[in-house]
Short mmCIF file of C-alpha atoms and ligand atoms in Angstrom, two decimals:
data_model
loop_
_atom_site.label_atom_id
_atom_site.label_comp_id
_atom_site.label_asym_id
_atom_site.label_seq_id
_atom_site.Cartn_x
_atom_site.Cartn_y
_atom_site.Cartn_z
CA MET A 7 0.00 0.00 0.00
CA ILE A 8 1.26 3.49 -0.76
CA GLY A 9 1.08 5.97 2.13
CA ALA A 10 3.25 4.05 4.58
CA PRO A 11 5.59 4.71 6.23
CA ARG A 12 4.37 8.24 6.82
CA VAL A 13 6.14 11.31 8.17
CA HIS A 14 3.95 14.29 9.16
CA LEU A 15 5.65 17.62 9.75
CA ARG A 16 4.12 20.69 11.37
CA SER A 17 6.22 22.96 9.17
CA THR A 18 8.81 22.30 6.48
CA ASP A 19 10.22 24.10 3.46
CA SER A 20 8.75 21.65 0.93
CA THR A 21 7.36 18.15 1.38
CA ASN A 22 8.89 17.29 -2.01
CA GLU A 23 12.32 18.25 -0.65
CA ARG A 24 11.82 16.07 2.46
CA ALA A 25 10.58 13.15 0.34
CA LYS A 26 13.59 13.48 -1.98
CA GLU A 27 15.92 13.27 1.01
CA LEU A 28 14.11 10.16 2.20
CA ALA A 29 14.24 8.64 -1.29
CA LEU A 30 18.00 9.21 -1.49
CA ALA A 31 18.37 7.63 1.97
CA GLY A 32 16.59 4.48 0.71
CA ALA A 33 12.98 5.03 1.82
CA PRO A 34 10.64 2.38 0.36
CA HIS A 35 8.06 2.77 -2.42
CA GLY A 36 4.98 4.49 -1.06
CA THR A 37 6.67 6.53 1.69
CA LEU A 38 4.47 9.56 2.39
CA VAL A 39 5.46 13.00 3.66
CA THR A 40 2.72 15.44 4.68
CA ALA A 41 2.86 18.85 6.35
CA ASP A 42 0.57 21.40 7.94
CA GLU A 43 2.59 24.17 6.37
CA GLN A 44 5.32 24.72 3.78
CA THR A 45 7.64 27.72 3.89
CA ALA A 46 9.02 27.20 0.36
CA GLY A 47 6.44 25.10 -1.48
CA ARG A 48 7.38 24.51 -5.09
CA GLY A 49 5.26 24.49 -8.22
CA ARG A 50 6.00 23.52 -11.80
CA GLN A 51 8.44 25.49 -13.92
CA GLY A 52 10.11 27.23 -11.00
CA ARG A 53 6.93 28.76 -9.61
CA ALA A 54 6.16 28.90 -5.89
CA TRP A 55 3.19 27.09 -4.38
CA ALA A 56 1.79 28.79 -1.31
CA ALA A 57 -0.97 27.84 1.13
CA ALA A 58 -1.89 29.03 4.61
CA PRO A 59 -1.22 26.50 7.43
CA ARG A 60 -3.69 23.57 7.53
CA GLU A 61 -5.80 24.96 4.66
CA ALA A 62 -4.40 22.64 1.98
CA LEU A 63 -3.45 19.00 1.68
CA LEU A 64 0.33 19.07 1.16
CA MET A 65 1.75 15.66 0.36
CA SER A 66 4.67 13.98 -1.37
CA LEU A 67 5.09 10.30 -2.13
CA VAL A 68 8.31 8.41 -2.81
CA LEU A 69 7.68 6.11 -5.77
CA ARG A 70 10.08 3.42 -6.91
CA ARG A 71 7.98 1.98 -9.73
CA VAL A 72 7.74 4.89 -12.10
CA GLU A 73 5.92 4.95 -15.42
CA PRO A 74 6.32 7.86 -17.86
CA THR A 75 2.58 8.41 -17.46
CA LEU A 76 2.96 9.19 -13.74
CA PRO A 77 1.98 12.91 -14.03
CA LEU A 78 -1.15 12.00 -16.02
CA ALA A 79 -2.10 9.17 -13.65
CA ALA A 80 -1.72 11.47 -10.65
CA ALA A 81 -4.09 14.08 -12.11
CA VAL A 82 -6.71 11.46 -12.94
CA ALA A 83 -6.41 9.99 -9.43
CA VAL A 84 -6.91 13.39 -7.81
CA CYS A 85 -10.08 13.83 -9.90
CA ASP A 86 -11.29 10.35 -8.92
CA ALA A 87 -10.84 11.12 -5.23
CA LEU A 88 -12.48 14.53 -5.08
CA PRO A 89 -16.13 15.02 -4.18
CA VAL A 90 -16.65 17.71 -6.87
CA ASP A 91 -16.58 17.73 -10.69
CA CYS A 92 -13.03 18.15 -11.95
CA GLU A 93 -11.26 18.75 -15.22
CA ILE A 94 -7.56 18.46 -15.99
CA LYS A 95 -5.72 21.37 -17.55
CA TRP A 96 -2.74 19.99 -19.42
CA PRO A 97 -0.42 18.73 -18.23
CA ASN A 98 -1.78 18.04 -14.78
CA ASP A 99 -3.52 20.93 -13.04
CA VAL A 100 -6.83 19.89 -11.53
CA TRP A 101 -9.58 22.43 -12.14
CA HIS A 102 -13.06 22.85 -10.76
CA GLU A 103 -15.26 25.21 -12.79
CA ARG A 104 -12.20 26.53 -14.66
CA ARG A 105 -10.31 27.36 -11.46
CA LYS A 106 -7.31 25.53 -10.08
CA LEU A 107 -8.09 23.24 -7.17
CA ALA A 108 -4.92 21.16 -7.07
CA GLY A 109 -1.41 21.17 -8.52
CA ILE A 110 0.99 18.31 -9.10
CA LEU A 111 4.79 18.38 -9.19
CA VAL A 112 6.79 15.28 -10.15
CA GLU A 113 10.49 15.45 -9.33
CA GLY A 114 13.32 12.98 -8.85
CA ARG A 115 15.39 10.73 -11.03
CA LEU A 116 13.14 8.72 -13.28
CA GLN A 117 16.15 7.15 -15.04
CA GLU A 118 17.28 5.80 -11.64
CA GLY A 119 13.82 4.38 -11.07
CA TRP A 120 12.47 6.74 -8.43
CA ALA A 121 10.37 9.85 -8.32
CA VAL A 122 8.68 12.11 -5.82
CA LEU A 123 5.04 12.87 -6.54
CA GLY A 124 3.96 16.10 -4.85
CA ILE A 125 0.33 17.14 -4.63
CA GLY A 126 -1.09 20.36 -3.24
CA LEU A 127 -4.87 20.54 -2.90
CA ASN A 128 -6.72 23.61 -1.66
CA VAL A 129 -9.24 22.40 0.94
CA THR A 130 -10.50 25.18 3.22
CA THR A 131 -8.87 28.24 1.64
CA THR A 132 -11.24 31.15 1.10
CA GLU A 133 -8.74 33.88 0.28
CA PHE A 134 -5.91 33.60 -2.22
CA ARG A 135 -3.00 35.90 -3.02
CA VAL A 136 -4.18 38.70 -5.25
CA GLU A 137 -2.48 37.23 -8.34
CA LEU A 138 -4.45 33.98 -7.86
CA SER A 139 -7.87 35.49 -7.33
CA GLY A 140 -10.15 34.37 -10.13
CA ILE A 141 -7.68 31.60 -10.95
CA ALA A 142 -7.57 29.35 -7.86
CA THR A 143 -10.33 27.70 -5.84
CA SER A 144 -10.76 25.29 -2.93
CA LEU A 145 -13.16 22.56 -1.88
CA ARG A 146 -14.74 24.98 0.58
CA LEU A 147 -15.33 27.54 -2.18
CA ALA A 148 -16.80 24.70 -4.24
CA GLY A 149 -19.31 24.18 -1.42
CA VAL A 150 -17.81 21.04 0.11
CA GLU A 151 -16.64 20.89 3.73
CA TYR A 152 -13.76 18.49 4.38
CA GLU A 153 -11.00 18.14 6.92
CA VAL A 154 -7.63 18.10 5.16
CA GLU A 155 -6.74 14.75 6.73
CA ALA A 156 -10.07 13.15 5.76
CA LEU A 157 -9.17 13.35 2.06
CA LEU A 158 -6.04 11.25 2.35
CA PRO A 159 -7.41 7.66 2.39
CA GLU A 160 -9.51 8.17 -0.75
CA LEU A 161 -6.68 9.94 -2.54
CA LEU A 162 -4.12 7.25 -1.69
CA ALA A 163 -6.52 4.52 -2.84
CA ALA A 164 -7.16 6.36 -6.13
CA LEU A 165 -3.42 6.82 -6.68
CA GLU A 166 -2.80 3.14 -5.99
CA ARG A 167 -5.36 2.22 -8.67
CA ARG A 168 -4.33 4.75 -11.32
CA LEU A 169 -0.55 4.37 -10.95
CA ASP A 170 -0.87 0.73 -12.01
CA ALA A 171 -3.56 1.24 -14.65
CA PRO A 172 -2.92 0.28 -18.30
CA VAL A 173 -1.82 3.25 -20.40
CA ALA A 174 -4.83 3.10 -22.75
CA GLU A 175 -7.25 3.20 -19.81
CA LEU A 176 -5.36 6.10 -18.29
CA LEU A 177 -5.32 8.13 -21.49
CA ALA A 178 -9.04 7.55 -21.92
CA ALA A 179 -9.73 8.71 -18.35
CA TRP A 180 -7.48 11.74 -18.82
CA SER A 181 -9.16 12.66 -22.13
CA GLU A 182 -12.63 12.52 -20.57
CA ARG A 183 -11.49 15.26 -18.20
CA ASP A 184 -9.49 17.32 -20.72
CA ALA A 185 -10.22 21.00 -19.98
CA LEU A 186 -8.39 22.34 -23.04
CA ARG A 187 -9.75 20.21 -25.89
CA GLY A 188 -11.19 22.53 -28.53
CA GLU A 189 -9.87 25.62 -26.76
CA ARG A 190 -7.56 28.21 -28.31
CA VAL A 191 -4.15 27.92 -26.67
CA ARG A 192 -1.11 30.12 -27.03
CA TRP A 193 2.49 29.44 -26.12
CA ASP A 194 5.64 31.45 -26.60
CA ALA A 195 6.15 30.15 -30.16
CA GLY A 196 2.63 29.95 -31.55
CA GLU A 197 -1.06 29.38 -31.10
CA GLY A 198 -3.71 26.93 -32.18
CA THR A 199 -6.56 24.72 -31.01
CA ALA A 200 -5.92 22.03 -28.38
CA ALA A 201 -6.68 18.54 -29.73
CA GLY A 202 -5.94 16.20 -26.81
CA ILE A 203 -2.73 14.42 -25.84
CA ASP A 204 -0.59 11.64 -27.31
CA GLU A 205 0.62 8.47 -25.49
CA SER A 206 3.60 10.35 -24.03
CA GLY A 207 1.33 13.00 -22.52
CA ALA A 208 2.40 15.71 -24.99
CA LEU A 209 -0.30 18.25 -25.91
CA LEU A 210 -1.55 18.07 -29.50
CA VAL A 211 -2.38 21.42 -31.05
CA ASP A 212 -3.88 22.07 -34.48
CA THR A 213 -2.43 25.13 -36.16
CA PRO A 214 -2.87 26.52 -39.70
CA GLU A 215 0.51 24.89 -40.50
CA GLY A 216 -0.57 21.48 -39.21
CA ARG A 217 -0.60 19.55 -35.94
CA VAL A 218 2.18 20.22 -33.42
CA THR A 219 3.05 18.47 -30.17
CA LEU A 220 4.05 20.41 -27.06
CA ASP A 221 6.12 18.82 -24.32
CA ALA A 222 5.14 19.80 -20.79
CA GLY A 223 8.76 19.99 -19.69
CA GLU A 224 9.73 22.47 -22.38
CA VAL A 225 6.64 24.52 -23.16
CA HIS A 226 4.23 26.39 -21.01
CA LEU A 227 1.03 27.96 -22.17
CA LEU A 228 0.79 31.69 -21.90
CA ARG A 229 -0.70 33.21 -18.83
CA GLU A 230 -4.33 33.72 -19.75
CA ARG A 231 -4.73 30.00 -20.43
CA GLU A 232 -2.88 28.90 -17.34
CA GLY A 233 -4.28 27.95 -13.95
CA ALA A 234 -1.60 29.21 -11.62
CA GLY A 235 -1.22 27.75 -8.19
C1 BTN B 185 1.93 23.32 -9.63
O1 BTN B 185 0.73 23.53 -9.69
O2 BTN B 185 2.74 24.02 -10.26
C2 BTN B 185 2.42 22.20 -8.76
C3 BTN B 185 2.14 22.48 -7.31
C4 BTN B 185 2.60 21.35 -6.40
C5 BTN B 185 2.50 21.73 -4.95
C6 BTN B 185 2.78 20.56 -4.04
S1 BTN B 185 2.40 20.95 -2.36
C7 BTN B 185 3.18 19.48 -1.84
C8 BTN B 185 4.42 19.32 -2.68
N1 BTN B 185 5.54 20.05 -2.10
C9 BTN B 185 5.95 21.06 -2.88
O3 BTN B 185 6.89 21.85 -2.62
N2 BTN B 185 5.20 21.10 -4.00
C10 BTN B 185 4.20 20.05 -4.01
#
């Protein structure tokens, strides 16, 4: 079972950083780090991820069986576990009613067979930093009351299922929740209409010049299409 052993910290810089340390020290597959508060929470592409103490689920898992589809599987699992309708904004932001509810950050050394899967989920937040207002949301703002800790069992069970799911099943589940399909998207080198993802998780975009594929590691969509966290 993933989620054990578990370390819970009152305050730490980043649960991903703690989980990486544990991974390098030999922690087993499924080791979980959670925290009430992060002082230097990290997001994708060098962004910060901030949440007030005990208002968000902050968790990182050490994984030693790592598929390339891990970021996609994690987003689908978060959607499975949540008690509200969710969509996924490529590559793996979880949205509720076009606002970001959860963010996912995969780090580590996939070529060495381990990764850290970090998830931040806004649970009881009602006020966000000014630059996130209109962009971020929480379960409470979605009308659902939950204790942060109460979400964990369902989320771990969903992750367990989706991390081992066949790729075709995963891609189908991801596509059903695709928030960008049919939308105009812009990135620093062009613009077009989102047309789903391929088996590697790259975004397919139809442009007047033909179909292009965008890699999540190299490309980010321009601000107005992005759900910051
Ligand atoms: C993103 O949306 O850009 C990813 C956000 C990931 C945030 C989580 S919170 C728990 C874990 N620890 C971190 O420092 N980041 C992830």
